[in-house]
Coordinates of C-alpha atoms and ligand atoms in Angstrom, one line a residue:
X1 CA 44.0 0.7 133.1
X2 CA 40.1 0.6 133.0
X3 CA 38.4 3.9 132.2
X4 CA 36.4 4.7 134.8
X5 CA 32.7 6.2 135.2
X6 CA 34.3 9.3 137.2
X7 CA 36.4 9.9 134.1
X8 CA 33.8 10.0 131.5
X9 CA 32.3 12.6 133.9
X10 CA 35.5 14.2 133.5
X11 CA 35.7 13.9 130.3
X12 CA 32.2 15.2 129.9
X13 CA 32.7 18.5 131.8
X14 CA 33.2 20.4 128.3
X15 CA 30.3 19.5 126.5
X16 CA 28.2 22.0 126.8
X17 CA 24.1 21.6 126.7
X18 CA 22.5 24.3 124.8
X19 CA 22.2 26.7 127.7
X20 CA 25.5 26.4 128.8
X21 CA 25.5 24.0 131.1
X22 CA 28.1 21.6 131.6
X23 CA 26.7 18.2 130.8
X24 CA 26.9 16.6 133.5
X25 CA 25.4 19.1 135.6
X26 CA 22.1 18.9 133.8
X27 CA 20.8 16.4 135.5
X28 CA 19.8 14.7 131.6
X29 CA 22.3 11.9 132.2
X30 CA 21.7 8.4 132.8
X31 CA 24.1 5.8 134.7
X32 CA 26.8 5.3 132.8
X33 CA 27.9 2.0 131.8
X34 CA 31.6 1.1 131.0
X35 CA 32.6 -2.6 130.0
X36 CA 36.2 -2.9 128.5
X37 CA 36.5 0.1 127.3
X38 CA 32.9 0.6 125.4
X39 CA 30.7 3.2 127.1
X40 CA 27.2 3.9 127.5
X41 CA 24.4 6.4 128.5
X42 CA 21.6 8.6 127.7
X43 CA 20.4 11.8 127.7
X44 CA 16.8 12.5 128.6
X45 CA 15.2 15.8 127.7
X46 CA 12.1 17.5 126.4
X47 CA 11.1 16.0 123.2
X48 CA 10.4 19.8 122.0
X49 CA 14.0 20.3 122.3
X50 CA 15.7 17.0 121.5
X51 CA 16.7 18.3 118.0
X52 CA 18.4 21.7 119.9
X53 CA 20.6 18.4 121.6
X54 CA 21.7 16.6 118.9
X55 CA 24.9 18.2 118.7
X56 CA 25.6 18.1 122.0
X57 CA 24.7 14.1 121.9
X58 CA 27.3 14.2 119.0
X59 CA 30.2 16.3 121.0
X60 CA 29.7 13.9 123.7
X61 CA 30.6 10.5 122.1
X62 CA 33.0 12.7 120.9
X63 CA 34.7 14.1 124.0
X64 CA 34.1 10.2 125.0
X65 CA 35.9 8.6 122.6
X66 CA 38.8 10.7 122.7
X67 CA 39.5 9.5 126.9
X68 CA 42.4 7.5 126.8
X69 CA 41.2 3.5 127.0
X70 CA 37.6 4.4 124.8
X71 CA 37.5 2.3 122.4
X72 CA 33.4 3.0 122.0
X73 CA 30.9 5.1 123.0
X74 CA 27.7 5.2 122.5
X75 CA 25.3 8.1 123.4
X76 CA 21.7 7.8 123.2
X77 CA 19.0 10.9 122.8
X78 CA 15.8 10.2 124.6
X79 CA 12.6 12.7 124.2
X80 CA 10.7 12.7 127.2
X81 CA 6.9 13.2 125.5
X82 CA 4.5 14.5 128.1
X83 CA 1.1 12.6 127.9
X84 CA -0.7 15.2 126.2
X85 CA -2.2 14.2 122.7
X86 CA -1.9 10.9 123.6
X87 CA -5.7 9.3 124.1
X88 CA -6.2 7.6 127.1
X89 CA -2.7 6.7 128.4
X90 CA -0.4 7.9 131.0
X91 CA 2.7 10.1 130.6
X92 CA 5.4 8.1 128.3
X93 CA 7.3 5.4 130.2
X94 CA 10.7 7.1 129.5
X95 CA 12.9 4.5 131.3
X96 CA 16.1 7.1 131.0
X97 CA 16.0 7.1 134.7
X98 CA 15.7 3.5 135.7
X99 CA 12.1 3.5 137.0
X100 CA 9.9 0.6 135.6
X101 CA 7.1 2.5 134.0
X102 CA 4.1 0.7 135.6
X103 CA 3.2 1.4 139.0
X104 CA -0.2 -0.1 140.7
X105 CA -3.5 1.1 139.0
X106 CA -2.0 3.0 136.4
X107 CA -2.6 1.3 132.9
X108 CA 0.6 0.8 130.5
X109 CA 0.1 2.9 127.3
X110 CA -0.1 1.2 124.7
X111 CA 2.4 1.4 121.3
X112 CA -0.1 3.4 118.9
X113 CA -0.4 1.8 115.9
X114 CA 0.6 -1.9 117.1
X115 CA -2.9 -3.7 117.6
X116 CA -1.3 -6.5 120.2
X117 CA 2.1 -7.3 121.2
X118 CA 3.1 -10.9 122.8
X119 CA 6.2 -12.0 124.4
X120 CA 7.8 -15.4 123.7
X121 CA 9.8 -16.6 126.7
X122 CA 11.6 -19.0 128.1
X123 CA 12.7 -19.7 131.8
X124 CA 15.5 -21.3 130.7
X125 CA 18.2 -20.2 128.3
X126 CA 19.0 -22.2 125.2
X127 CA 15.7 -23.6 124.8
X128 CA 15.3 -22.1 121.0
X129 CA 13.3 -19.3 122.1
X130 CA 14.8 -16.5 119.7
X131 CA 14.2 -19.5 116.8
X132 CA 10.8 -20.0 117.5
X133 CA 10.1 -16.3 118.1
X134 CA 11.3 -15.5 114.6
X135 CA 9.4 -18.4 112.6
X136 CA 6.9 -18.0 115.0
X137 CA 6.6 -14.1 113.3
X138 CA 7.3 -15.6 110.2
X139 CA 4.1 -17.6 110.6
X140 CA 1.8 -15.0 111.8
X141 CA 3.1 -13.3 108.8
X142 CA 2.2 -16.1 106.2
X143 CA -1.2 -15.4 107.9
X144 CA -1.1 -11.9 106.3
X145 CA -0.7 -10.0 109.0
X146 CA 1.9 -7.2 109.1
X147 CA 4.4 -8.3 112.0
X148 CA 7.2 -6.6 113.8
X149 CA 9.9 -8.3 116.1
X150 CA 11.2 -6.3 118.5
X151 CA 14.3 -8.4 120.1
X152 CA 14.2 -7.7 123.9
X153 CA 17.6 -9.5 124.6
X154 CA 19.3 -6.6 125.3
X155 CA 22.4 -9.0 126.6
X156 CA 22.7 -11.3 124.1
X157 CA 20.6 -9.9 121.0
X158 CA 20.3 -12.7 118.2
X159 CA 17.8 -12.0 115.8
X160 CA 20.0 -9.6 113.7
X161 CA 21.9 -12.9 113.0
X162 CA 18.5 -15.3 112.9
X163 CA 17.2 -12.9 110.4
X164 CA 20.4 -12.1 108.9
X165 CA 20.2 -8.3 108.8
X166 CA 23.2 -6.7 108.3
X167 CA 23.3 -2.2 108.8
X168 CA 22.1 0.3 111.1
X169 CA 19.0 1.8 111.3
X170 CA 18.3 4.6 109.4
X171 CA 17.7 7.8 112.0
X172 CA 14.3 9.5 110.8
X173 CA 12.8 13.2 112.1
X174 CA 12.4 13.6 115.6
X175 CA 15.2 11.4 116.7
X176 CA 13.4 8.1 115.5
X177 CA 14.8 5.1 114.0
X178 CA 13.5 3.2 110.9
X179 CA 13.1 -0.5 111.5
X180 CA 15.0 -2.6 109.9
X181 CA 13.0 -4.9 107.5
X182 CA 13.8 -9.1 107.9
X183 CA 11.4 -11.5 105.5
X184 CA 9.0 -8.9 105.4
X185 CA 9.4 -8.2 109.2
X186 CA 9.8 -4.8 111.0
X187 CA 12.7 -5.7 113.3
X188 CA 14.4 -3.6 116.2
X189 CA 17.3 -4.9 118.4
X190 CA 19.9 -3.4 120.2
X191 CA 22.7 -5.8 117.8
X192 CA 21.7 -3.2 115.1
X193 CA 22.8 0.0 117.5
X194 CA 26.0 -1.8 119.5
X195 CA 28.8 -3.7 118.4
X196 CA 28.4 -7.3 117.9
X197 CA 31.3 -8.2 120.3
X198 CA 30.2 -5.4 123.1
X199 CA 29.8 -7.3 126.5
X200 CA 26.4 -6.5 127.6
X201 CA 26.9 -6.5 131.2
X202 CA 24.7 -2.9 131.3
X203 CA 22.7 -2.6 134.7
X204 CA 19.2 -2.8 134.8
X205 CA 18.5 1.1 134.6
X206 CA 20.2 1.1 130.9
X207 CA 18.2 -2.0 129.2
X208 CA 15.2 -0.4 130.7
X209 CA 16.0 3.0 128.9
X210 CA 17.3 0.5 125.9
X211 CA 14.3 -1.8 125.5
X212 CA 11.9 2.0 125.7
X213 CA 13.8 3.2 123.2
X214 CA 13.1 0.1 120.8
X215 CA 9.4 0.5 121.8
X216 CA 8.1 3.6 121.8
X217 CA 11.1 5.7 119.5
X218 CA 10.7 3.3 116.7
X219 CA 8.0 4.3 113.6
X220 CA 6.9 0.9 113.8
X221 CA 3.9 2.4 111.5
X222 CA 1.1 0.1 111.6
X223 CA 1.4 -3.7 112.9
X224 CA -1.3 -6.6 114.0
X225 CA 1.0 -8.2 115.9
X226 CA 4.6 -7.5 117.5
X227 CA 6.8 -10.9 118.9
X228 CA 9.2 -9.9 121.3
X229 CA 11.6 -12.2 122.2
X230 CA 12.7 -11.8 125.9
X231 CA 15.8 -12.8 127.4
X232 CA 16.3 -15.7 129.2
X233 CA 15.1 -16.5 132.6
X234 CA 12.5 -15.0 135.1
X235 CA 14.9 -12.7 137.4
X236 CA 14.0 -9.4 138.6
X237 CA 14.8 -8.1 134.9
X238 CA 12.8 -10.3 133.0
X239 CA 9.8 -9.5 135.4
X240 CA 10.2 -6.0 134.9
X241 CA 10.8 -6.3 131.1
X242 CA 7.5 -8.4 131.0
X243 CA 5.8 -5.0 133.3
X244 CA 7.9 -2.2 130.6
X245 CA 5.9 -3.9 127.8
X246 CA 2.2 -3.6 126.9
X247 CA 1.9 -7.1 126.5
X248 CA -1.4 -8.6 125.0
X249 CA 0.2 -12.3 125.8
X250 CA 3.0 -14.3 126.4
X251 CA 3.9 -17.8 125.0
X252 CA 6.3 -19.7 126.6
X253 CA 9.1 -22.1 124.9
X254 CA 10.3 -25.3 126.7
X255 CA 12.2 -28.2 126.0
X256 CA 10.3 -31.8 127.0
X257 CA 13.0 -32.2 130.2
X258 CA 11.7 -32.1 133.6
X259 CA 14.1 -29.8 134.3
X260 CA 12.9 -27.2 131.7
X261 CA 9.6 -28.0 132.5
X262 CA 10.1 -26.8 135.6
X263 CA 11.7 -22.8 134.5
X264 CA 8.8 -23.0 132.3
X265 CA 6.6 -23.5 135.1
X266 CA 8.6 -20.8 136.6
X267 CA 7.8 -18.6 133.0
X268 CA 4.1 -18.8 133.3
X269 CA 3.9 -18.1 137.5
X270 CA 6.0 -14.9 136.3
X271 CA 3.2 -13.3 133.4
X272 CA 0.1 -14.4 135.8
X273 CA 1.8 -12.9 138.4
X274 CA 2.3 -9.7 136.0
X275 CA -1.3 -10.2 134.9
X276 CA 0.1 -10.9 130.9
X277 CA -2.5 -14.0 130.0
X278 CA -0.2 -17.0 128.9
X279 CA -1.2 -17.6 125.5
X280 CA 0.4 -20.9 125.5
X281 CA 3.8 -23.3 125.6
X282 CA 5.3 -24.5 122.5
X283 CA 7.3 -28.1 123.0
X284 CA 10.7 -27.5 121.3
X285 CA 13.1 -30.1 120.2
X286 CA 10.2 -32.2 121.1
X287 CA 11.5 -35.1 119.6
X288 CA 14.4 -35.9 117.4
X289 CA 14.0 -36.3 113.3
X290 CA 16.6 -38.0 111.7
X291 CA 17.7 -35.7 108.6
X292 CA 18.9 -38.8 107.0
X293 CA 16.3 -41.5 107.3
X294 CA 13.4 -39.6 108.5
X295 CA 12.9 -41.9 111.8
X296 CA 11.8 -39.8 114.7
X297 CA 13.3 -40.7 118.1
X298 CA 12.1 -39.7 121.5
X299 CA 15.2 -38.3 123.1
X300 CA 13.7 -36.6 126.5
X301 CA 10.7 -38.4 126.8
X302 CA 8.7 -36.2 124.4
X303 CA 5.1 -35.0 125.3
X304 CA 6.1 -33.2 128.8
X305 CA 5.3 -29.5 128.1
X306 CA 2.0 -30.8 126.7
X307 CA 1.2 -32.3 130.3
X308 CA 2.5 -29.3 131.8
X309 CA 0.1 -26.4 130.0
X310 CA -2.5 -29.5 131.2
X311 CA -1.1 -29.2 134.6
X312 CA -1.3 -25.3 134.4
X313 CA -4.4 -24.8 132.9
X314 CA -2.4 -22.8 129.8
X315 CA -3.2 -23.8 126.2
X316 CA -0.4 -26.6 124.4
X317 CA 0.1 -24.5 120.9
X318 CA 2.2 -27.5 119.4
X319 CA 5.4 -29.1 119.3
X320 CA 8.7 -28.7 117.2
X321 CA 10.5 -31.6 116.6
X322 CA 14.4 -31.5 117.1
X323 CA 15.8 -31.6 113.7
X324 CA 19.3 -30.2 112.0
X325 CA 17.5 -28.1 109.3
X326 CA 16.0 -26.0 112.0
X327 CA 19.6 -25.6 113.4
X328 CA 20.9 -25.1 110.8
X329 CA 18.1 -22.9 108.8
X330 CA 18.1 -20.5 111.8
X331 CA 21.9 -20.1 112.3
X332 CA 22.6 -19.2 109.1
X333 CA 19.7 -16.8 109.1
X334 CA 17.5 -18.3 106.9
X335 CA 15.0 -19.3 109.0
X336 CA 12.8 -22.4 108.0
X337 CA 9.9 -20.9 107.6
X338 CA 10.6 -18.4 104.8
X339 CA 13.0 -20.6 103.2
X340 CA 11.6 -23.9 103.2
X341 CA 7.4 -22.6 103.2
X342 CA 6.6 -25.7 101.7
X343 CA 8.2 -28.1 104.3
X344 CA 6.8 -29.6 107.4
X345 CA 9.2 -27.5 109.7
X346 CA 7.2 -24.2 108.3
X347 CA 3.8 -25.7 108.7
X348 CA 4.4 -26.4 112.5
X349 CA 4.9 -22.9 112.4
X350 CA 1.9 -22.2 110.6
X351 CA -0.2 -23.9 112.9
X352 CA 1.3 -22.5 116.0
X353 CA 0.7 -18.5 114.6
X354 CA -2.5 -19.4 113.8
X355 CA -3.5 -20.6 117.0
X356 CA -1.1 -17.4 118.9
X357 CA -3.3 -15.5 116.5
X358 CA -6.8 -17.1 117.6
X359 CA -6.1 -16.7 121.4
X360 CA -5.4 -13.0 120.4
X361 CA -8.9 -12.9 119.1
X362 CA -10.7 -13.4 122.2
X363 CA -7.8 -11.3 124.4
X364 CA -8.2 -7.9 126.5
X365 CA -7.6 -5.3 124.3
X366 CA -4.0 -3.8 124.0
X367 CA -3.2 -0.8 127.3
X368 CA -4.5 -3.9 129.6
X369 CA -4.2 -3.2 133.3
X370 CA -0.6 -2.6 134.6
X371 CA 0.8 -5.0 137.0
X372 CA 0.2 -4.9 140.8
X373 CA 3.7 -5.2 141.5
X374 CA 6.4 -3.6 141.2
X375 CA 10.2 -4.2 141.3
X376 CA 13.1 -1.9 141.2
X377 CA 15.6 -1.9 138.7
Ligands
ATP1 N1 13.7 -27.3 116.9 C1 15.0 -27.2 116.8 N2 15.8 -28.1 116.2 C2 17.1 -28.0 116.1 N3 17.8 -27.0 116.6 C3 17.1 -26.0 117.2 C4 15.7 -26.0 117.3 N4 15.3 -24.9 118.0 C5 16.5 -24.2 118.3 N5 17.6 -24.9 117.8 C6 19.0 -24.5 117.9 O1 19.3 -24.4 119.3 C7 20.2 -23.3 119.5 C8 19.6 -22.4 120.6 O2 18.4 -21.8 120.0 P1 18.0 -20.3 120.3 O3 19.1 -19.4 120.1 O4 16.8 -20.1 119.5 O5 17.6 -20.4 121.8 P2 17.3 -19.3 122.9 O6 16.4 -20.0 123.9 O7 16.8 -18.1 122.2 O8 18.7 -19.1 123.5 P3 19.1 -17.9 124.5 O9 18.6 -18.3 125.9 O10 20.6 -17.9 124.4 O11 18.5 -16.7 124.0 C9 20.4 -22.7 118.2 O12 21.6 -23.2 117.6 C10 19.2 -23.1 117.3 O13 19.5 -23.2 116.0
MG2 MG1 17.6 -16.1 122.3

């Protein structure tokens, strides 16, 4: 038999918060998510008190896992910061409750200490976003800057395995986590904090709380630049992802066929429409390079996302040709461009950070305007 939401409750109704309160009477929790088994949820509270409910954050995945059927739980301890001693930003975005943080004319706060933040999307899945996102840091790192990847694919996190990081982050003072370090990268996903295998069929109020946490309850000390590679598509979540973010600039990733083109098309409508400037569209598997004999081969009529960022008005930042030690290089975490630096795989890369990092130059600063939109989770 399934467990059920009703039982956690249940299951719940001894753990005590510090007062004496039966947990789920608080009114800290968030929804709780079960999939086969593995559970799910937050608590929200003051951030003066978080410490005070660190054991009770700790009885609760304990009463959890003892419910017949648990075979996980996971119980996540959000401090709700109110906005004082924070310059010039509105209260803290805490997503524990499922609300997207930006409403019209307020201004997203920015992540102090990160200078600019950029998305790489994709409209469509599969198109090697998560691969160019991480040489894509890689090369913004070869650039000297300090870089952090924050992996926003809360259903189907890969750049634990692209960067091949293996552990769980280290919990510091104040309930936040250290981030993991990947090539010289400061990396956060959710694959560090859930099992690899756990079905991430979480509703839309839990990867909001999920993807705040990785944000803002990260020391992610000082960075130039942070990539965040977004999920797939450009539903309702992606769009409010793109709003949960302080984004300085998106680039989006297509493949060369029409029918990619067209989701990318659908990528760019979705930042302008979030005001998030597009920064550009990289053409990936652009054309095919043979391993063996060098010979490159047009497979989809190469040269289509250039046309397109014509067509749109957005900047073309290059194009990755389809080749097997890019595959191959990023599956088995060793991603081209810190492995092969020499090679012309990692000097595509190059060229596109350098020109991510030159539309940076001339951007709106980081905290830009919030959205005029937006859409319930
Ligand atoms: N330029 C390339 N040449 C060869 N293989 C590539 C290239 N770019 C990506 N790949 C391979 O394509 C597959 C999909 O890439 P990746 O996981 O980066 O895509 P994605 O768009 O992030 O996918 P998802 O939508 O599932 O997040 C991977 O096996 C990757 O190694
Ligand atoms: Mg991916």
């Amino acid at each position: 038999m399934a467990v059920t939401k009703a039982e956690v409750l249940a299951g719940l109704e001894g753990v005590k918060s510090p007062e004496g309160i039966p947990l789920p009477k608080t009114g800290k929790l968030s929804d709780i998510v079960v999939t086969d088994g593995k559970v799910f949820f937050s608590i929200t509270v003051d951030a003066n008190v978080v410490q005070s409910w660190d054991p009770v954050r700790k009885s609760a995945e304990t009463a959890v896992r003892a419910i017949p059927g648990v075979t996980s739980a996971l119980v996540a301890l959000t401090g709700e910061r109110a906005a004082a001693g924070r310059a010039q930003v509105p209260p803290s975005p805490h997503a524990g409750h499922g609300r997207p943080a930006a409403h019209a004319g307020e201004r997203q706060p920015a992540v102090p200490g990160v200078a600019a933040i950029i998305a790489v999307a994709s409209g469509k899945g599969g198109v090697g976003k998560s691969t160019t996102a991480v040489n894509l840091a890689l090369g913004l790192r070869d650039l000297g800057l300090k870089v952090g990847m924050l992996d926003a694919d809360i259903y189907g996190p890969s750049v634990p395995k692209l960067l091949a990081i293996k552990g769980r982050p280290e919990m510091l003072g104040g309930n936040r986590l250290k981030p993991m370090d990947g090539y010289g990268l400061k990396v956060m996903s959710i694959g560090f904090l859930v099992e690899e295998e756990t079905p991430m069929i979480w509703r839309g109020p839990m990867v909001m709380s999920a993807l705040t946490q990785m944000l803002r309850e990260v020391e992610w000390g000082t960075l130039d630049i942070m990539v965040v590679d977004m999920p797939p598509g450009t539903g309702d979540a992606q769009l409010t992802m793109a709003q949960q973010v302080p984004l300085r600039g998106a680039v989006i990733v297509s493949t060369p066929q029409d029918l990619a083109l067209m989701d990318a098309r659908r990528g760019v409508a979705m930042f302008k429409r979030v005001d998030v400037p597009v920064l550009g569209i990289v053409e990936n598997m652009s054309y095919f390079l043979c391993p063996k004999c060098g010979e490159r081969t047009d497979i989809f009529s190469h040269g289509g996302a250039r046309h397109e960022a014509e067509r749109l008005e957005v900047p073309f930042l290059g194009e990755v040709p389809l080749h097997l030690a890019i595959r191959e290089t990023s599956d088995a975490g060793l991603p081209v461009v810190a492995t092969a630096p020499d090679g012309p795989h990692a000097q595509t890369y190059r060229d596109i950070a350098a020109k991510v990092r030159d539309q940076l130059g001339s951007g709106p600063p980081a905290g830009r305007a919030a959205p005029k939109i937006v859409i319930e989770a």
